[in-house]
mmCIF file of C-alpha atoms in Angstrom:
data_model
loop_
_atom_site.group_PDB
_atom_site.id
_atom_site.type_symbol
_atom_site.label_atom_id
_atom_site.label_comp_id
_atom_site.label_asym_id
_atom_site.label_seq_id
_atom_site.Cartn_x
_atom_site.Cartn_y
_atom_site.Cartn_z
ATOM 1 C CA UNK A 1 -54.627 -0.281 -17.593
ATOM 2 C CA UNK A 2 -52.561 1.362 -20.338
ATOM 3 C CA UNK A 3 -51.341 3.477 -17.581
ATOM 4 C CA UNK A 4 -50.355 0.313 -15.283
ATOM 5 C CA UNK A 5 -48.471 -1.080 -18.304
ATOM 6 C CA UNK A 6 -46.512 1.568 -18.895
ATOM 7 C CA UNK A 7 -45.289 2.247 -15.692
ATOM 8 C CA UNK A 8 -44.507 -1.799 -15.431
ATOM 9 C CA UNK A 9 -42.722 -1.110 -19.222
ATOM 10 C CA UNK A 10 -40.723 1.514 -17.248
ATOM 11 C CA UNK A 11 -40.019 -0.364 -14.295
ATOM 12 C CA UNK A 12 -38.987 -3.902 -16.358
ATOM 13 C CA UNK A 13 -36.689 -0.864 -18.095
ATOM 14 C CA UNK A 14 -34.823 0.511 -15.116
ATOM 15 C CA UNK A 15 -34.580 -3.384 -13.549
ATOM 16 C CA UNK A 16 -32.762 -4.298 -17.269
ATOM 17 C CA UNK A 17 -30.807 -1.679 -16.832
ATOM 18 C CA UNK A 18 -29.540 -2.453 -13.590
ATOM 19 C CA UNK A 19 -29.385 -5.656 -14.425
ATOM 20 C CA UNK A 20 -26.662 -4.705 -17.186
ATOM 21 C CA UNK A 21 -24.770 -2.300 -15.111
ATOM 22 C CA UNK A 22 -24.276 -4.973 -12.844
ATOM 23 C CA UNK A 23 -23.489 -7.652 -14.462
ATOM 24 C CA UNK A 24 -20.517 -5.363 -16.483
ATOM 25 C CA UNK A 25 -19.653 -4.019 -13.290
ATOM 26 C CA UNK A 26 -18.835 -7.878 -11.929
ATOM 27 C CA UNK A 27 -17.065 -8.417 -15.397
ATOM 28 C CA UNK A 28 -14.611 -4.963 -15.175
ATOM 29 C CA UNK A 29 -14.271 -5.922 -11.399
ATOM 30 C CA UNK A 30 -12.285 -9.200 -12.430
ATOM 31 C CA UNK A 31 -10.112 -7.822 -14.714
ATOM 32 C CA UNK A 32 -8.554 -5.064 -12.224
ATOM 33 C CA UNK A 33 -6.167 -5.195 -9.519
ATOM 34 C CA UNK A 34 -6.158 -7.291 -6.424
ATOM 35 C CA UNK A 35 -5.008 -5.299 -3.915
ATOM 36 C CA UNK A 36 -4.419 -6.632 -0.471
ATOM 37 C CA UNK A 37 -5.900 -5.167 2.890
ATOM 38 C CA UNK A 38 -5.208 -7.886 4.833
ATOM 39 C CA UNK A 39 -1.576 -8.042 7.033
ATOM 40 C CA UNK A 40 1.195 -8.831 4.952
ATOM 41 C CA UNK A 41 4.269 -10.141 6.352
ATOM 42 C CA UNK A 42 7.164 -9.248 6.322
ATOM 43 C CA UNK A 43 10.678 -11.530 6.595
ATOM 44 C CA UNK A 44 14.572 -12.030 5.660
ATOM 45 C CA UNK A 45 15.116 -12.659 1.690
ATOM 46 C CA UNK A 46 15.696 -16.847 1.345
ATOM 47 C CA UNK A 47 19.047 -17.216 3.052
ATOM 48 C CA UNK A 48 19.608 -14.541 4.668
ATOM 49 C CA UNK A 49 19.398 -15.198 8.660
ATOM 50 C CA UNK A 50 17.202 -13.215 9.873
ATOM 51 C CA UNK A 51 18.411 -11.010 13.165
ATOM 52 C CA UNK A 52 14.524 -9.937 14.184
ATOM 53 C CA UNK A 53 11.321 -11.164 14.244
ATOM 54 C CA UNK A 54 9.155 -10.989 10.905
ATOM 55 C CA UNK A 55 6.632 -7.566 10.032
ATOM 56 C CA UNK A 56 2.904 -7.650 10.326
ATOM 57 C CA UNK A 57 2.728 -5.145 7.722
ATOM 58 C CA UNK A 58 -0.916 -3.887 8.109
ATOM 59 C CA UNK A 59 -1.228 -2.908 4.478
ATOM 60 C CA UNK A 60 -4.669 -1.819 4.500
ATOM 61 C CA UNK A 61 -3.676 0.943 7.143
ATOM 62 C CA UNK A 62 -1.414 2.462 4.071
ATOM 63 C CA UNK A 63 -4.924 2.519 1.326
ATOM 64 C CA UNK A 64 -5.389 6.006 1.945
ATOM 65 C CA UNK A 65 -1.317 6.810 0.723
ATOM 66 C CA UNK A 66 -0.450 6.633 -2.973
ATOM 67 C CA UNK A 67 0.544 2.711 -3.955
ATOM 68 C CA UNK A 68 3.637 4.400 -5.706
ATOM 69 C CA UNK A 69 5.363 5.352 -2.025
ATOM 70 C CA UNK A 70 6.292 2.154 -1.600
ATOM 71 C CA UNK A 71 5.596 -0.191 -4.884
ATOM 72 C CA UNK A 72 8.114 3.091 -6.501
ATOM 73 C CA UNK A 73 8.606 0.921 -9.505
ATOM 74 C CA UNK A 74 5.450 -0.092 -10.050
ATOM 75 C CA UNK A 75 3.631 1.684 -13.319
ATOM 76 C CA UNK A 76 -0.046 0.798 -12.300
ATOM 77 C CA UNK A 77 -1.381 -1.729 -14.806
ATOM 78 C CA UNK A 78 0.958 -4.363 -14.674
ATOM 79 C CA UNK A 79 1.270 -6.843 -11.637
ATOM 80 C CA UNK A 80 3.462 -5.367 -8.983
ATOM 81 C CA UNK A 81 6.808 -6.766 -8.381
ATOM 82 C CA UNK A 82 8.696 -8.443 -5.747
ATOM 83 C CA UNK A 83 10.678 -5.290 -4.686
ATOM 84 C CA UNK A 84 13.384 -7.985 -3.847
ATOM 85 C CA UNK A 85 13.208 -8.161 -8.113
ATOM 86 C CA UNK A 86 16.634 -7.750 -10.243
ATOM 87 C CA UNK A 87 17.556 -4.107 -9.497
ATOM 88 C CA UNK A 88 15.310 -2.817 -6.920
ATOM 89 C CA UNK A 89 16.364 -4.454 -3.913
ATOM 90 C CA UNK A 90 18.156 -7.567 -4.642
ATOM 91 C CA UNK A 91 20.750 -7.091 -2.207
ATOM 92 C CA UNK A 92 20.986 -9.335 0.644
ATOM 93 C CA UNK A 93 23.944 -7.394 2.189
ATOM 94 C CA UNK A 94 24.963 -4.312 2.785
ATOM 95 C CA UNK A 95 26.724 -2.852 -0.131
ATOM 96 C CA UNK A 96 30.982 -0.968 0.660
ATOM 97 C CA UNK A 97 31.173 2.691 0.424
ATOM 98 C CA UNK A 98 32.608 4.097 -2.659
ATOM 99 C CA UNK A 99 31.541 0.519 -4.822
ATOM 100 C CA UNK A 100 28.745 2.707 -6.551
ATOM 101 C CA UNK A 101 25.700 0.746 -5.358
ATOM 102 C CA UNK A 102 23.375 2.268 -3.739
ATOM 103 C CA UNK A 103 22.789 1.300 -0.200
ATOM 104 C CA UNK A 104 18.853 1.563 -1.064
ATOM 105 C CA UNK A 105 19.388 -1.441 -2.967
ATOM 106 C CA UNK A 106 20.099 -3.628 -0.029
ATOM 107 C CA UNK A 107 16.978 -4.938 0.773
ATOM 108 C CA UNK A 108 17.558 -3.797 4.723
ATOM 109 C CA UNK A 109 17.900 0.043 4.063
ATOM 110 C CA UNK A 110 14.708 -0.012 1.382
ATOM 111 C CA UNK A 111 12.718 -1.474 4.391
ATOM 112 C CA UNK A 112 13.811 0.765 7.118
ATOM 113 C CA UNK A 113 14.206 4.224 5.153
ATOM 114 C CA UNK A 114 10.960 4.148 3.548
ATOM 115 C CA UNK A 115 9.116 2.580 6.052
ATOM 116 C CA UNK A 116 10.472 4.564 9.379
ATOM 117 C CA UNK A 117 11.103 7.796 7.053
ATOM 118 C CA UNK A 118 7.572 8.144 6.495
ATOM 119 C CA UNK A 119 6.024 7.439 9.930
ATOM 120 C CA UNK A 120 8.697 10.114 11.309
ATOM 121 C CA UNK A 121 7.570 12.653 8.433
ATOM 122 C CA UNK A 122 4.650 12.435 10.166
ATOM 123 C CA UNK A 123 5.179 12.848 13.080
ATOM 124 C CA UNK A 124 6.979 16.026 12.410
ATOM 125 C CA UNK A 125 4.166 17.201 10.197
ATOM 126 C CA UNK A 126 2.217 16.146 13.514
ATOM 127 C CA UNK A 127 4.663 18.372 15.951
ATOM 128 C CA UNK A 128 4.517 20.752 13.452
ATOM 129 C CA UNK A 129 0.704 20.753 13.222
ATOM 130 C CA UNK A 130 -0.409 21.067 16.472
ATOM 131 C CA UNK A 131 2.548 23.793 18.098
ATOM 132 C CA UNK A 132 1.029 26.059 15.263
ATOM 133 C CA UNK A 133 -2.655 25.178 16.651
ATOM 134 C CA UNK A 134 -4.092 24.117 12.746
ATOM 135 C CA UNK A 135 -7.292 23.372 12.574
ATOM 136 C CA UNK A 136 -6.715 23.424 9.228
ATOM 137 C CA UNK A 137 -4.404 20.492 9.180
ATOM 138 C CA UNK A 138 -5.434 16.312 9.123
ATOM 139 C CA UNK A 139 -3.699 15.224 11.890
ATOM 140 C CA UNK A 140 -2.262 11.481 10.520
ATOM 141 C CA UNK A 141 -1.931 8.494 12.303
ATOM 142 C CA UNK A 142 1.681 7.973 13.111
ATOM 143 C CA UNK A 143 2.944 4.751 12.808
ATOM 144 C CA UNK A 144 6.707 2.998 14.883
ATOM 145 C CA UNK A 145 9.376 4.232 14.421
ATOM 146 C CA UNK A 146 11.603 1.845 16.671
ATOM 147 C CA UNK A 147 12.803 -1.559 16.994
ATOM 148 C CA UNK A 148 10.481 -3.472 18.814
ATOM 149 C CA UNK A 149 7.485 -1.933 17.931
ATOM 150 C CA UNK A 150 7.569 -4.114 14.441
ATOM 151 C CA UNK A 151 9.751 -6.597 15.063
ATOM 152 C CA UNK A 152 8.643 -8.480 18.390
ATOM 153 C CA UNK A 153 10.686 -10.022 20.341
#
């Protein structure tokens, strides 16, 4: 009978420890940043007449990439700011050549270079891996690079 009490006592401590750890994990999770895994609709900034339809961006499909690949000013601890934040990609018209203003500040250039540029790099890497018949290279799914693939009519 004494052995049974010891076993029950040990299991009791085990379950208590699991419960405490579970509550601690919930408390920590409440302080963690929320990362959207669903589709994010990217639209032209307010006051800009859109030339094409909005882009439905599958944020969750890009979860394997480093956040800073796109969110280049994010420090990893604070809330992520909008791309249109002052000094980032806040221009609603392309800057004139020779103005000294980087053209990546124009929102359209920023998205196109980031998205299409990355997708083209992946496609090139995949083609090179296939040509080399490399079995050690992971073939990543390539993303769209054409207008209507992102901006459906």
